[in-house]
């Protein structure tokens, strides 16, 4: 089997480079893939002196940097596995440290390597786990190490989900899983998009998230394709920096979750000369894709040379290493318009007809090579016919054998927890099974509620979360929205009217939340269960606690 390190070693002389954009006033750092691989082989020798070898697990904590990526390769060269640990974010220092300690205890790391910028956190991790400075390890003179070649079933990456639950779960990605998924992505997209002579990939996605680590680092790195990486911190501080880098580096491939395209649409509508004509592939994944957001982005981008057909809808999950499906290349965002009543009452995706209320959902394409997909009845597990809504299940060489610390279920169908259906062989996802609300005899999808809420002036794009509170006659709908203003009764009423008009379900409560206060994953996906927990605990917004009898109708 050809591992990712074998692929890297075989292609390092093809001439590609890695550019890591400097944060703030810091300059960019540039290294050829050949230089980086040589440094990694020397670092691997140093790591051997610290006991890192086959079967070892290493935590890597630091912002996006050439040094951090060098450490990833070095760990693989020793036949060991790593986790890229999340850097401090909106959750605060105490919550971040608690998360790191929980993950470290679960993974039982042999070593955690920390960037010097996070030295304070390193001190607090000890003595629970052995910690070493990345800068000091890189500074040790050492000869290049010989490559330790792992078997297909040995661990490559221990990816911790940041999903909707409070307890992180380890997803053990083997070398076989990783190689299979990288080959599948290349097979689906074609080799030309990774040609070092003509391609340049660019990303600001965090490396502790599967889309950033696998799709926008491991893939181009293992093909020696030119790559430009920004820190997610830079994007958060200045979203326009993404556009500037795309234009400045003449990037050909990039991607992000749906919320980022909403921000880019706003910027592009008022931007000056920003040439995006070089972009050939623009992936949207990591969270549900809103057709209206993507249509607005495509229209705004077209005025700056962006081909609207370059957008590719994607579906994936950490438990399948990353990629499961891609929409057809060159088709842009394609929409399946279905009868809303048939979907909500009967769970059937009937094409909409004139005069009927409809719902638009994005087609996410067919499975990548080597991956199988089916839709099954949630209760029985039996496959259902096309256009019947059920749970999405996947299988294939990229699918992991189970969660870390649990019994292996390798080869079985993986239950994703997502609801969807097949239309002409293409996957369409409706939402998460656990998030669907039930009221008045129908299923209401939170994405519909959130889309209606974010369409209200004053609500931040992507800044709405809908969830249910069980009641005697079905779920009570609560909507939390981020707004720059204070708790405005007028805005609350506007959101309630918009939601009721769009979904037929009036909110029992609309809660105003400060910007950045809605719980989200590292990829920007809403954590609805955590939002609900905070609401019930009175922690969601300043001075606003749940008021079950309050009505905004």
XYZ file of C-alpha atoms in Angstrom:
553
model
C 0.000 0.000 0.000
C 1.210 3.513 -0.846
C 0.941 5.702 2.257
C 0.662 9.475 2.322
C 4.369 9.687 3.212
C 5.203 7.493 0.201
C 3.174 9.878 -1.972
C 4.953 12.898 -0.491
C 8.409 11.379 -0.981
C 7.598 10.443 -4.576
C 6.504 13.949 -5.562
C 8.664 16.390 -3.552
C 10.888 17.120 -6.538
C 8.002 18.341 -8.696
C 8.672 21.918 -7.614
C 5.653 22.904 -5.534
C 5.862 25.306 -2.615
C 3.999 25.975 0.622
C 3.258 29.588 1.542
C 1.905 30.349 5.004
C 0.541 33.863 5.237
C 1.832 35.914 8.132
C -0.587 36.940 10.863
C -0.924 40.690 11.301
C 2.373 42.378 10.438
C 4.367 39.143 10.292
C 5.831 38.287 6.867
C 4.782 35.261 4.844
C 6.796 32.060 5.219
C 7.648 30.155 2.044
C 9.225 26.704 1.727
C 9.414 24.232 -1.111
C 7.842 20.872 -0.400
C 11.313 19.343 -0.866
C 12.806 21.637 1.817
C 9.947 20.920 4.200
C 10.266 17.159 3.715
C 14.005 17.296 4.406
C 13.359 19.224 7.642
C 10.689 16.686 8.560
C 13.123 13.788 8.148
C 15.579 15.537 10.481
C 12.842 16.316 12.999
C 11.808 12.652 12.858
C 15.265 11.717 14.126
C 14.841 14.136 17.032
C 11.384 12.746 17.813
C 12.827 9.240 17.946
C 15.010 10.466 20.807
C 11.838 11.453 22.653
C 10.361 7.986 22.308
C 8.126 8.645 19.294
C 7.871 5.548 17.127
C 5.410 3.078 15.609
C 2.171 3.119 17.583
C 2.891 6.448 19.297
C 0.276 9.191 19.392
C 1.311 12.850 19.318
C -0.751 15.973 19.913
C 0.153 19.053 17.849
C -0.913 22.434 19.200
C -0.246 25.627 17.279
C -1.553 27.995 14.664
C -1.090 27.225 10.965
C 2.657 27.333 10.262
C 5.397 25.677 8.230
C 6.771 24.298 11.501
C 3.487 22.649 12.466
C 3.192 20.987 9.050
C 6.818 19.855 9.284
C 5.937 18.185 12.582
C 3.011 16.359 10.960
C 5.283 14.814 8.349
C 7.891 13.974 10.996
C 5.336 12.081 13.087
C 4.255 10.087 10.034
C 7.904 9.384 9.159
C 8.254 7.741 12.580
C 5.268 5.482 11.922
C 3.266 7.382 14.550
C -0.059 9.238 14.440
C -1.057 12.779 15.374
C -3.994 14.939 16.357
C -4.000 18.616 15.432
C -5.429 20.189 18.569
C -7.644 23.277 18.425
C -6.179 26.643 19.332
C -8.020 28.968 21.749
C -11.186 30.433 20.276
C -14.417 32.014 21.328
C -14.987 29.448 24.070
C -12.419 31.136 26.334
C -9.196 29.942 27.914
C -10.758 27.848 30.693
C -13.076 25.944 28.343
C -10.243 25.460 25.844
C -7.911 24.004 28.464
C -10.651 21.695 29.742
C -11.216 20.467 26.175
C -7.491 19.837 25.641
C -7.174 17.907 28.890
C -10.226 15.791 28.049
C -8.852 14.960 24.603
C -5.353 14.267 25.953
C -6.766 11.890 28.556
C -8.828 10.044 25.958
C -6.047 9.812 23.377
C -3.271 9.044 25.903
C -0.689 11.020 23.919
C 2.933 10.018 24.273
C 3.896 13.618 23.544
C 2.279 16.987 22.865
C 4.266 19.423 20.714
C 3.337 23.059 21.285
C 4.145 26.210 19.352
C 5.917 28.804 21.505
C 3.048 31.276 20.996
C 0.974 28.966 23.208
C 3.622 28.350 25.857
C 1.227 29.366 28.634
C -1.144 26.566 27.707
C 1.778 24.142 27.543
C 2.601 24.873 31.173
C -0.971 24.049 32.201
C -1.002 20.760 30.268
C 1.884 19.443 32.338
C 2.235 17.106 34.180
C -0.878 15.463 32.709
C 1.067 14.894 29.488
C 4.663 15.289 28.294
C 5.047 18.592 26.416
C 7.851 19.834 24.161
C 8.426 23.129 22.354
C 8.090 22.937 18.566
C 10.720 25.622 18.081
C 13.240 23.830 20.293
C 12.665 20.489 18.576
C 13.160 22.043 15.144
C 16.402 23.691 16.288
C 18.101 20.393 17.225
C 20.728 19.387 14.615
C 19.975 15.875 13.395
C 20.569 13.654 10.361
C 17.627 12.625 8.155
C 15.685 9.660 9.502
C 14.856 6.550 7.559
C 11.169 6.199 6.773
C 9.129 3.821 8.949
C 6.461 2.361 6.658
C 3.222 1.556 8.485
C 0.662 -1.036 7.462
C -2.694 0.030 6.022
C -4.497 -0.660 9.290
C -2.189 1.439 11.459
C -3.292 4.808 12.786
C -2.380 7.952 10.810
C -4.617 10.665 12.299
C -6.717 10.656 15.457
C -9.286 13.285 14.513
C -11.463 14.610 17.328
C -14.880 15.768 16.277
C -15.967 19.196 17.422
C -19.581 18.382 16.664
C -22.808 19.137 18.416
C -22.138 17.254 21.648
C -20.010 18.567 24.483
C -17.823 15.444 24.708
C -15.338 15.098 21.815
C -15.076 11.697 20.159
C -11.937 10.377 18.538
C -12.145 9.263 14.914
C -9.199 6.919 14.167
C -8.186 7.434 10.528
C -5.796 4.715 9.380
C -3.180 5.025 6.665
C -5.429 2.892 4.482
C -8.402 5.206 5.090
C -6.323 8.305 4.361
C -4.699 6.996 1.185
C -8.053 5.749 -0.118
C -9.781 9.085 0.442
C -6.985 11.155 -1.097
C -6.984 8.893 -4.164
C -10.781 9.082 -4.330
C -10.777 12.886 -4.234
C -8.139 13.042 -6.958
C -10.122 10.515 -8.988
C -13.294 12.575 -8.668
C -11.665 15.914 -9.469
C -9.055 14.846 -12.002
C -5.271 15.164 -11.822
C -5.133 18.488 -13.657
C -6.513 20.345 -10.646
C -3.416 19.247 -8.666
C -0.805 19.783 -11.398
C 2.122 21.694 -9.806
C 2.727 23.521 -13.077
C -0.750 25.023 -13.381
C -2.569 24.722 -10.042
C -2.476 26.591 -6.745
C -4.663 25.676 -3.775
C -5.545 28.165 -1.054
C -7.264 27.757 2.311
C -7.883 29.503 5.623
C -9.643 26.495 7.182
C -8.306 25.288 10.549
C -6.008 22.287 10.374
C -7.783 20.720 13.349
C -10.856 20.300 11.137
C -11.071 17.453 8.602
C -11.827 19.711 5.627
C -8.756 21.836 6.346
C -6.421 18.985 7.277
C -7.343 16.362 4.679
C -8.819 18.350 1.807
C -6.665 21.456 1.868
C -3.381 20.189 3.296
C -2.860 16.431 2.958
C -4.211 16.347 -0.609
C -2.107 19.126 -2.196
C 0.895 18.280 0.028
C 0.897 14.637 -1.080
C 0.844 15.773 -4.722
C 3.434 18.586 -4.231
C 0.883 21.067 -5.496
C 1.529 24.752 -4.671
C -0.445 25.657 -1.565
C -1.179 28.926 0.237
C -2.472 28.707 3.804
C -3.910 31.455 5.959
C -4.609 31.235 9.645
C -8.319 31.011 10.464
C -7.583 33.849 12.890
C -6.638 36.079 9.963
C -9.854 35.225 8.146
C -11.920 35.892 11.267
C -10.264 39.285 11.744
C -10.382 40.281 8.065
C -12.594 38.092 5.850
C -11.560 40.200 2.854
C -8.049 38.729 3.202
C -9.375 35.522 1.605
C -10.372 37.400 -1.541
C -7.119 39.349 -1.585
C -5.053 36.172 -1.374
C -7.112 34.396 -4.028
C -6.500 37.259 -6.434
C -2.887 37.888 -5.414
C -1.744 34.261 -5.720
C -3.943 33.488 -8.745
C -5.294 30.514 -6.808
C -7.169 27.823 -8.729
C -8.879 25.878 -5.908
C -10.314 26.930 -2.566
C -13.298 26.190 -0.350
C -15.215 26.986 2.813
C -18.481 26.382 4.664
C -21.650 28.134 3.519
C -21.429 31.005 6.034
C -18.163 32.230 4.498
C -19.785 32.559 1.073
C -22.423 34.802 2.618
C -19.687 37.081 3.937
C -17.869 37.022 0.592
C -21.033 37.922 -1.303
C -21.388 41.069 0.797
C -17.742 42.011 0.246
C -17.770 41.320 -3.491
C -20.854 43.443 -4.037
C -18.886 46.497 -2.912
C -15.332 45.412 -3.819
C -13.148 47.209 -6.312
C -10.822 45.458 -8.743
C -10.607 41.909 -7.377
C -9.751 39.449 -10.155
C -11.061 35.956 -9.363
C -10.826 34.609 -12.904
C -8.115 32.092 -11.935
C -10.426 30.111 -9.608
C -11.528 26.848 -11.233
C -12.810 24.902 -8.201
C -14.621 26.445 -5.254
C -15.839 23.865 -2.746
C -18.768 24.453 -0.422
C -18.970 21.937 2.409
C -18.783 21.475 6.149
C -22.314 22.742 6.784
C -25.653 22.812 4.902
C -25.523 24.790 1.666
C -28.099 27.548 1.306
C -29.096 27.993 -2.375
C -29.891 31.683 -1.897
C -26.494 32.375 -0.337
C -24.655 30.588 -3.133
C -26.723 32.307 -5.836
C -25.898 35.701 -4.348
C -22.210 34.779 -4.105
C -22.087 33.502 -7.688
C -23.736 36.665 -9.017
C -21.389 38.915 -7.059
C -18.329 36.862 -7.995
C -19.167 36.816 -11.696
C -18.628 40.580 -11.803
C -15.062 39.887 -10.673
C -14.314 37.203 -13.244
C -15.420 34.197 -11.186
C -17.042 31.430 -13.198
C -20.315 30.669 -11.344
C -20.000 27.055 -12.496
C -16.766 26.692 -10.501
C -18.715 26.154 -7.264
C -18.810 22.486 -6.209
C -21.187 21.278 -3.514
C -19.662 18.555 -1.350
C -20.752 16.168 1.381
C -18.337 14.586 3.794
C -17.636 13.665 7.376
C -14.652 12.848 9.562
C -15.866 9.246 9.943
C -15.313 8.808 6.200
C -11.889 10.529 6.455
C -13.401 13.475 4.556
C -15.051 13.237 1.144
C -18.198 11.205 0.441
C -19.758 12.969 -2.563
C -18.997 15.794 -4.975
C -21.487 17.527 -7.217
C -20.781 17.336 -10.930
C -17.819 19.517 -11.891
C -18.671 22.496 -14.061
C -22.364 22.419 -13.178
C -22.295 24.975 -10.389
C -24.868 24.745 -7.620
C -27.815 22.644 -8.801
C -31.055 22.766 -6.849
C -33.773 20.178 -6.297
C -37.052 22.048 -5.801
C -39.550 19.880 -3.950
C -43.049 20.106 -2.507
C -42.700 21.313 1.084
C -45.916 19.715 2.350
C -45.062 16.280 0.947
C -41.626 16.502 2.549
C -42.856 17.595 5.981
C -45.967 15.405 6.198
C -44.949 12.271 4.295
C -41.151 12.352 4.150
C -41.189 12.202 0.345
C -39.248 14.560 -1.939
C -41.812 15.171 -4.680
C -40.756 17.654 -7.392
C -42.646 20.900 -6.875
C -45.471 21.933 -9.165
C -46.864 25.369 -9.919
C -48.958 26.858 -7.149
C -47.496 24.658 -4.404
C -45.208 25.829 -1.601
C -41.745 24.476 -2.281
C -38.379 23.987 -0.639
C -35.057 24.237 -2.456
C -32.273 21.816 -1.548
C -28.820 21.535 -3.103
C -27.817 18.382 -4.969
C -24.507 17.110 -3.585
C -23.662 14.670 -6.348
C -22.572 11.044 -6.436
C -20.120 9.148 -4.197
C -16.399 9.470 -4.844
C -14.655 6.352 -6.219
C -14.481 3.527 -3.680
C -17.349 4.835 -1.538
C -20.915 3.494 -1.484
C -23.967 5.340 -0.210
C -27.547 4.363 0.558
C -30.655 5.796 2.224
C -32.382 3.664 4.864
C -35.481 3.816 7.011
C -34.492 5.405 10.330
C -36.461 2.863 12.377
C -35.830 -0.398 10.492
C -32.548 0.205 8.675
C -34.067 -1.089 5.427
C -33.155 0.718 2.183
C -35.858 3.068 0.900
C -36.799 4.006 -2.692
C -35.450 7.090 -4.494
C -36.893 10.377 -3.225
C -37.951 8.812 0.058
C -36.306 10.571 3.017
C -34.244 8.379 5.331
C -30.894 8.227 7.065
C -27.731 8.485 4.960
C -25.369 5.519 5.354
C -21.919 5.163 3.788
C -19.328 2.418 3.415
C -15.989 1.989 1.698
C -12.236 2.019 2.152
C -12.285 5.592 3.506
C -14.777 4.811 6.290
C -13.200 4.283 9.715
C -13.824 1.126 11.717
C -15.451 2.881 14.676
C -14.757 5.561 17.250
C -11.597 5.612 19.340
C -11.819 3.245 22.275
C -14.861 1.418 20.905
C -15.145 -2.015 19.335
C -14.239 -2.070 15.648
C -17.080 -2.254 13.155
C -14.916 -2.220 10.052
C -16.757 -3.055 6.849
C -20.208 -2.208 8.203
C -22.411 0.579 6.924
C -21.826 3.811 8.833
C -24.929 5.590 10.106
C -24.262 9.292 9.581
C -27.220 10.743 11.489
C -28.048 12.860 8.429
C -31.445 12.734 6.745
C -31.542 12.796 2.973
C -32.710 11.168 -0.224
C -31.458 10.203 -3.667
C -32.609 12.127 -6.729
C -31.380 10.685 -10.039
C -28.598 8.974 -8.097
C -27.434 12.222 -6.483
C -27.458 12.825 -2.743
C -29.666 15.534 -1.275
C -29.381 16.186 2.472
C -32.364 17.574 4.389
C -30.817 17.962 7.849
C -29.718 16.143 10.989
C -32.158 13.557 12.330
C -31.749 14.773 15.907
C -32.424 18.409 14.945
C -35.765 17.951 13.180
C -38.720 19.494 15.025
C -42.169 17.895 15.108
C -45.315 19.994 15.478
C -48.872 19.935 14.131
C -48.268 16.555 12.502
C -45.330 17.659 10.385
C -41.544 17.698 10.440
C -39.958 21.147 10.407
C -36.294 21.379 9.453
C -34.219 23.903 11.415
C -32.405 25.014 8.257
C -35.692 26.400 6.900
C -36.291 28.326 10.114
C -32.733 29.673 10.136
C -32.877 30.742 6.498
C -36.057 32.700 7.175
C -34.549 34.335 10.261
C -31.311 35.391 8.573
C -33.304 36.991 5.775
C -34.534 39.627 8.237
C -32.532 42.896 8.086
C -30.468 43.243 11.242
C -29.749 39.530 11.663
C -26.179 38.534 10.912
C -25.736 36.180 7.908
C -25.356 32.665 9.289
C -26.294 34.001 12.714
C -29.450 32.044 13.511
C -30.003 28.747 15.307
C -33.359 26.963 15.634
C -34.157 24.191 18.088
C -37.125 22.609 19.809
C -38.246 22.282 23.404
C -40.500 19.215 23.927
C -44.078 20.075 24.914
C -47.386 18.209 25.242
C -48.412 18.780 21.619
C -45.077 18.609 19.870
C -41.992 20.794 19.966
C -41.970 24.456 20.921
C -39.785 26.339 18.465
C -37.056 28.637 19.786
C -34.937 30.790 17.475
C -31.684 32.420 18.601
C -30.310 35.174 16.363
C -27.120 37.216 16.383
C -27.577 40.958 15.948
C -25.394 44.028 16.298
C -28.160 45.832 18.159
C -29.643 45.289 21.593
C -32.583 43.067 22.464
C -35.084 44.696 20.113
C -38.772 43.814 20.348
C -39.244 45.023 16.773
C -36.517 42.726 15.455
C -37.839 39.810 17.490
C -41.292 40.303 16.006
C -39.856 40.602 12.485
C -38.008 37.299 12.910
C -41.121 35.588 14.279
C -43.254 36.836 11.381
C -40.661 35.758 8.793
C -40.291 32.280 10.314
C -44.036 31.727 10.634
C -44.612 32.903 7.084
C -41.928 30.636 5.656
C -42.476 27.467 7.701
C -45.993 27.743 9.081
C -44.595 27.284 12.594
C -44.584 30.356 14.848
C -41.681 30.595 17.317
C -42.534 30.385 20.993
C -39.458 32.504 21.679
C -36.910 34.553 19.753
C -33.686 35.236 21.657
C -31.260 37.994 20.715
C -27.596 37.011 21.039
C -24.470 39.116 20.745
C -22.275 38.631 17.671
C -20.126 35.515 17.937
C -22.074 34.041 20.853
C -23.870 31.223 19.012
C -22.008 27.941 19.635
C -20.369 26.623 16.468
C -17.910 23.908 15.493
C -14.407 24.603 14.149
C -15.860 24.595 10.632
C -18.553 27.139 11.477
C -21.360 24.594 11.766
C -24.084 25.433 14.273
C -24.108 23.395 17.485
C -27.867 23.353 17.999
C -27.836 20.943 20.937
C -25.357 23.142 22.799
C -27.389 26.242 21.912
C -30.463 24.551 23.372
C -28.555 23.589 26.532
C -27.356 27.158 27.051
C -30.850 28.490 26.461
C -32.346 26.201 29.087
C -29.545 27.110 31.500
C -30.049 30.836 30.926
C -26.529 31.169 29.480
C -27.294 32.010 25.879
C -27.416 35.805 25.949
C -26.772 38.676 28.307
C -29.538 38.789 30.874
C -31.925 36.715 28.768
C -33.065 33.432 30.256
C -35.695 31.044 28.893
C -39.218 32.330 29.282
C -41.495 29.417 28.348
C -44.688 31.460 28.427
C -43.322 34.412 26.456
C -44.894 34.776 23.037
C -43.730 36.885 20.133
C -46.732 36.204 17.950
